[in-house]
Each structure stands twice: as structure tokens, then as C-alpha cells.
mmCIF file of C-alpha atoms in Angstrom:
data_model
loop_
_atom_site.group_PDB
_atom_site.id
_atom_site.type_symbol
_atom_site.label_atom_id
_atom_site.label_comp_id
_atom_site.label_asym_id
_atom_site.label_seq_id
_atom_site.Cartn_x
_atom_site.Cartn_y
_atom_site.Cartn_z
ATOM 1 C CA UNK A 1 -8.869 1.221 -7.806
ATOM 2 C CA UNK A 2 -7.097 -1.786 -6.403
ATOM 3 C CA UNK A 3 -4.758 -1.573 -3.451
ATOM 4 C CA UNK A 4 -2.052 -4.195 -3.027
ATOM 5 C CA UNK A 5 -0.008 -4.824 0.095
ATOM 6 C CA UNK A 6 2.811 -7.364 0.137
ATOM 7 C CA UNK A 7 3.901 -9.195 3.237
ATOM 8 C CA UNK A 8 7.322 -8.524 4.628
ATOM 9 C CA UNK A 9 10.115 -10.364 2.860
ATOM 10 C CA UNK A 10 13.270 -11.269 4.649
ATOM 11 C CA UNK A 11 16.738 -12.704 4.733
ATOM 12 C CA UNK A 12 17.121 -16.394 3.985
ATOM 13 C CA UNK A 13 20.056 -18.672 3.303
ATOM 14 C CA UNK A 14 20.588 -20.206 -0.101
ATOM 15 C CA UNK A 15 18.517 -23.340 -0.449
ATOM 16 C CA UNK A 16 15.906 -22.037 1.942
ATOM 17 C CA UNK A 17 12.264 -21.143 1.431
ATOM 18 C CA UNK A 18 10.108 -18.090 1.861
ATOM 19 C CA UNK A 19 6.455 -17.354 1.160
ATOM 20 C CA UNK A 20 5.262 -13.929 0.120
ATOM 21 C CA UNK A 21 1.651 -12.863 0.222
ATOM 22 C CA UNK A 22 -0.177 -9.995 -1.432
ATOM 23 C CA UNK A 23 -3.445 -8.774 0.017
ATOM 24 C CA UNK A 24 -5.748 -6.985 -2.407
ATOM 25 C CA UNK A 25 -8.508 -4.547 -1.528
ATOM 26 C CA UNK A 26 -10.804 -2.207 -3.395
ATOM 27 C CA UNK A 27 -12.203 -3.261 -6.766
ATOM 28 C CA UNK A 28 -10.553 -6.665 -6.679
ATOM 29 C CA UNK A 29 -13.112 -8.111 -9.077
ATOM 30 C CA UNK A 30 -11.586 -5.999 -11.845
ATOM 31 C CA UNK A 31 -8.253 -7.802 -11.718
ATOM 32 C CA UNK A 32 -8.035 -10.553 -14.336
ATOM 33 C CA UNK A 33 -4.436 -11.521 -13.656
ATOM 34 C CA UNK A 34 -2.250 -11.167 -10.592
ATOM 35 C CA UNK A 35 1.489 -11.238 -11.006
ATOM 36 C CA UNK A 36 4.774 -11.097 -9.179
ATOM 37 C CA UNK A 37 7.739 -9.164 -10.502
ATOM 38 C CA UNK A 38 11.139 -8.464 -9.015
ATOM 39 C CA UNK A 39 13.852 -5.882 -9.397
ATOM 40 C CA UNK A 40 17.443 -6.311 -8.371
ATOM 41 C CA UNK A 41 19.777 -3.319 -7.891
ATOM 42 C CA UNK A 42 20.851 -1.891 -11.221
ATOM 43 C CA UNK A 43 18.526 -4.138 -13.178
ATOM 44 C CA UNK A 44 15.163 -3.739 -14.817
ATOM 45 C CA UNK A 45 12.002 -5.073 -13.233
ATOM 46 C CA UNK A 46 11.474 -8.627 -14.414
ATOM 47 C CA UNK A 47 8.547 -11.003 -14.581
ATOM 48 C CA UNK A 48 8.440 -13.825 -12.045
ATOM 49 C CA UNK A 49 4.989 -15.435 -12.178
ATOM 50 C CA UNK A 50 1.357 -14.695 -12.883
ATOM 51 C CA UNK A 51 -1.999 -16.337 -12.223
ATOM 52 C CA UNK A 52 -5.473 -15.843 -13.627
ATOM 53 C CA UNK A 53 -8.606 -15.073 -11.627
ATOM 54 C CA UNK A 54 -9.662 -18.677 -11.140
ATOM 55 C CA UNK A 55 -6.168 -19.908 -10.387
ATOM 56 C CA UNK A 56 -6.432 -22.386 -13.206
ATOM 57 C CA UNK A 57 -3.700 -20.827 -15.309
ATOM 58 C CA UNK A 58 -0.241 -20.031 -14.036
ATOM 59 C CA UNK A 59 2.886 -18.887 -15.837
ATOM 60 C CA UNK A 60 6.480 -18.656 -14.670
ATOM 61 C CA UNK A 61 9.754 -17.161 -15.753
ATOM 62 C CA UNK A 62 12.223 -19.844 -16.754
ATOM 63 C CA UNK A 63 14.557 -18.741 -13.974
ATOM 64 C CA UNK A 64 12.062 -19.721 -11.258
ATOM 65 C CA UNK A 65 10.175 -22.578 -12.897
ATOM 66 C CA UNK A 66 10.155 -25.635 -10.658
ATOM 67 C CA UNK A 67 11.206 -23.615 -7.611
ATOM 68 C CA UNK A 68 8.470 -20.995 -7.193
ATOM 69 C CA UNK A 69 4.712 -21.531 -7.005
ATOM 70 C CA UNK A 70 2.077 -18.847 -7.391
ATOM 71 C CA UNK A 71 -1.387 -19.406 -5.957
ATOM 72 C CA UNK A 72 -4.390 -17.409 -4.871
ATOM 73 C CA UNK A 73 -7.202 -17.519 -2.351
ATOM 74 C CA UNK A 74 -10.056 -15.445 -3.729
ATOM 75 C CA UNK A 75 -12.016 -15.723 -0.488
ATOM 76 C CA UNK A 76 -9.177 -13.827 1.176
ATOM 77 C CA UNK A 77 -8.315 -11.681 -1.862
ATOM 78 C CA UNK A 78 -4.742 -12.827 -1.457
ATOM 79 C CA UNK A 79 -2.086 -14.066 -3.848
ATOM 80 C CA UNK A 80 0.909 -16.060 -2.671
ATOM 81 C CA UNK A 81 4.382 -16.738 -3.988
ATOM 82 C CA UNK A 82 6.005 -19.785 -2.454
ATOM 83 C CA UNK A 83 9.732 -19.656 -3.109
ATOM 84 C CA UNK A 84 11.803 -22.796 -2.575
ATOM 85 C CA UNK A 85 15.437 -23.628 -3.257
ATOM 86 C CA UNK A 86 16.291 -19.961 -3.155
ATOM 87 C CA UNK A 87 19.482 -18.754 -4.760
ATOM 88 C CA UNK A 88 21.522 -15.582 -4.183
ATOM 89 C CA UNK A 89 20.430 -14.395 -7.636
ATOM 90 C CA UNK A 90 16.837 -14.353 -6.370
ATOM 91 C CA UNK A 91 17.757 -11.372 -4.207
ATOM 92 C CA UNK A 92 15.555 -8.464 -5.228
ATOM 93 C CA UNK A 93 12.623 -6.304 -4.300
ATOM 94 C CA UNK A 94 9.504 -8.303 -5.091
ATOM 95 C CA UNK A 95 6.360 -6.572 -6.302
ATOM 96 C CA UNK A 96 2.794 -7.769 -6.529
ATOM 97 C CA UNK A 97 0.743 -6.428 -9.431
ATOM 98 C CA UNK A 98 -2.800 -6.576 -10.803
ATOM 99 C CA UNK A 99 -3.854 -6.424 -14.437
ATOM 100 C CA UNK A 100 -7.378 -5.386 -15.399
ATOM 101 C CA UNK A 101 -7.324 -5.760 -19.167
ATOM 102 C CA UNK A 102 -8.020 -9.095 -20.843
ATOM 103 C CA UNK A 103 -5.582 -10.053 -23.595
ATOM 104 C CA UNK A 104 -5.942 -12.997 -25.916
ATOM 105 C CA UNK A 105 -2.318 -13.970 -25.487
ATOM 106 C CA UNK A 106 -0.860 -14.715 -22.086
ATOM 107 C CA UNK A 107 2.449 -13.282 -23.282
ATOM 108 C CA UNK A 108 1.188 -9.790 -22.514
ATOM 109 C CA UNK A 109 1.115 -10.669 -18.826
ATOM 110 C CA UNK A 110 4.855 -11.270 -18.766
ATOM 111 C CA UNK A 111 5.381 -7.548 -19.230
ATOM 112 C CA UNK A 112 5.246 -4.994 -16.402
ATOM 113 C CA UNK A 113 3.409 -2.252 -18.382
ATOM 114 C CA UNK A 114 0.421 -4.604 -18.731
ATOM 115 C CA UNK A 115 -0.280 -4.277 -15.017
ATOM 116 C CA UNK A 116 -2.309 -1.378 -13.701
ATOM 117 C CA UNK A 117 -1.779 -1.607 -9.970
ATOM 118 C CA UNK A 118 1.322 -2.301 -7.924
ATOM 119 C CA UNK A 119 2.231 -2.981 -4.346
ATOM 120 C CA UNK A 120 4.972 -1.127 -2.548
ATOM 121 C CA UNK A 121 7.462 -3.963 -2.883
ATOM 122 C CA UNK A 122 9.181 -6.153 -0.338
ATOM 123 C CA UNK A 123 12.871 -6.993 -0.033
ATOM 124 C CA UNK A 124 14.024 -10.594 -0.319
ATOM 125 C CA UNK A 125 17.686 -11.266 0.335
ATOM 126 C CA UNK A 126 19.258 -14.673 -0.170
ATOM 127 C CA UNK A 127 22.667 -15.152 1.368
ATOM 128 C CA UNK A 128 25.213 -17.617 0.005
#
């Protein structure tokens, strides 16, 4: 089992920045990829970014590429999502997730069902 706890999100003005963190505990060594997803009201949960165990491979949704950065500190069992140049359309509940199965193609990690463990979610609101 892996437990994930996201930091508190918040309210930020458009163009501003916010950093989310996700602290993992339990069998953290079993997680091969750590990802961030988000879900806006009335919409499906969507992929934001993901990072492999070493931090050497990162992937982003086109909508956040160049604005968001995912990173991890394995010594602290923590994954971060640095969000810059925030837009009102970034408003959503953000979820941290851990995947334990290794897939040959990274494309699998863009899909929520690939992830086995989820945090409780944290609200990010961007005002215009």
C-alpha cells in the first residue's frame, strides 16, 4: 500500500504561480511512476504530468507544457508540481497518483486507470 497526501492548494490570480507537493508513505519503492491529474467541475479527470522513479523522464499534457514542472525528491518521498503562468482554465481539483506496474510505452501513464494509488485531492482556483 502507498499513501499519498497532497499539500493544500489555494486561490491565485491569473499569471501567478503555485507549487503543490505530494508526500508518499508506505511501500513507496513499489511506485514506478508518480503523476498529477486534475478534474474540473463537470469534466473528466485529466492527465497533467508524470515522472519516473529516477526523475529522469517527465511527460506533460500539451495544455501545461512549458508552464508546469514536475519533479521529485526521493529522499523525502515527495513529488512536486510547480505551476507557473496559471490560467483560469487550470482551476480544478489536483490529484497525486502512483503507478506500480511497468509498461513499455509511456503512453499508458497518461491514463488515470493505470495508477493504483491516489491522494485525496487539493483545490486550485485561478481567478481572472
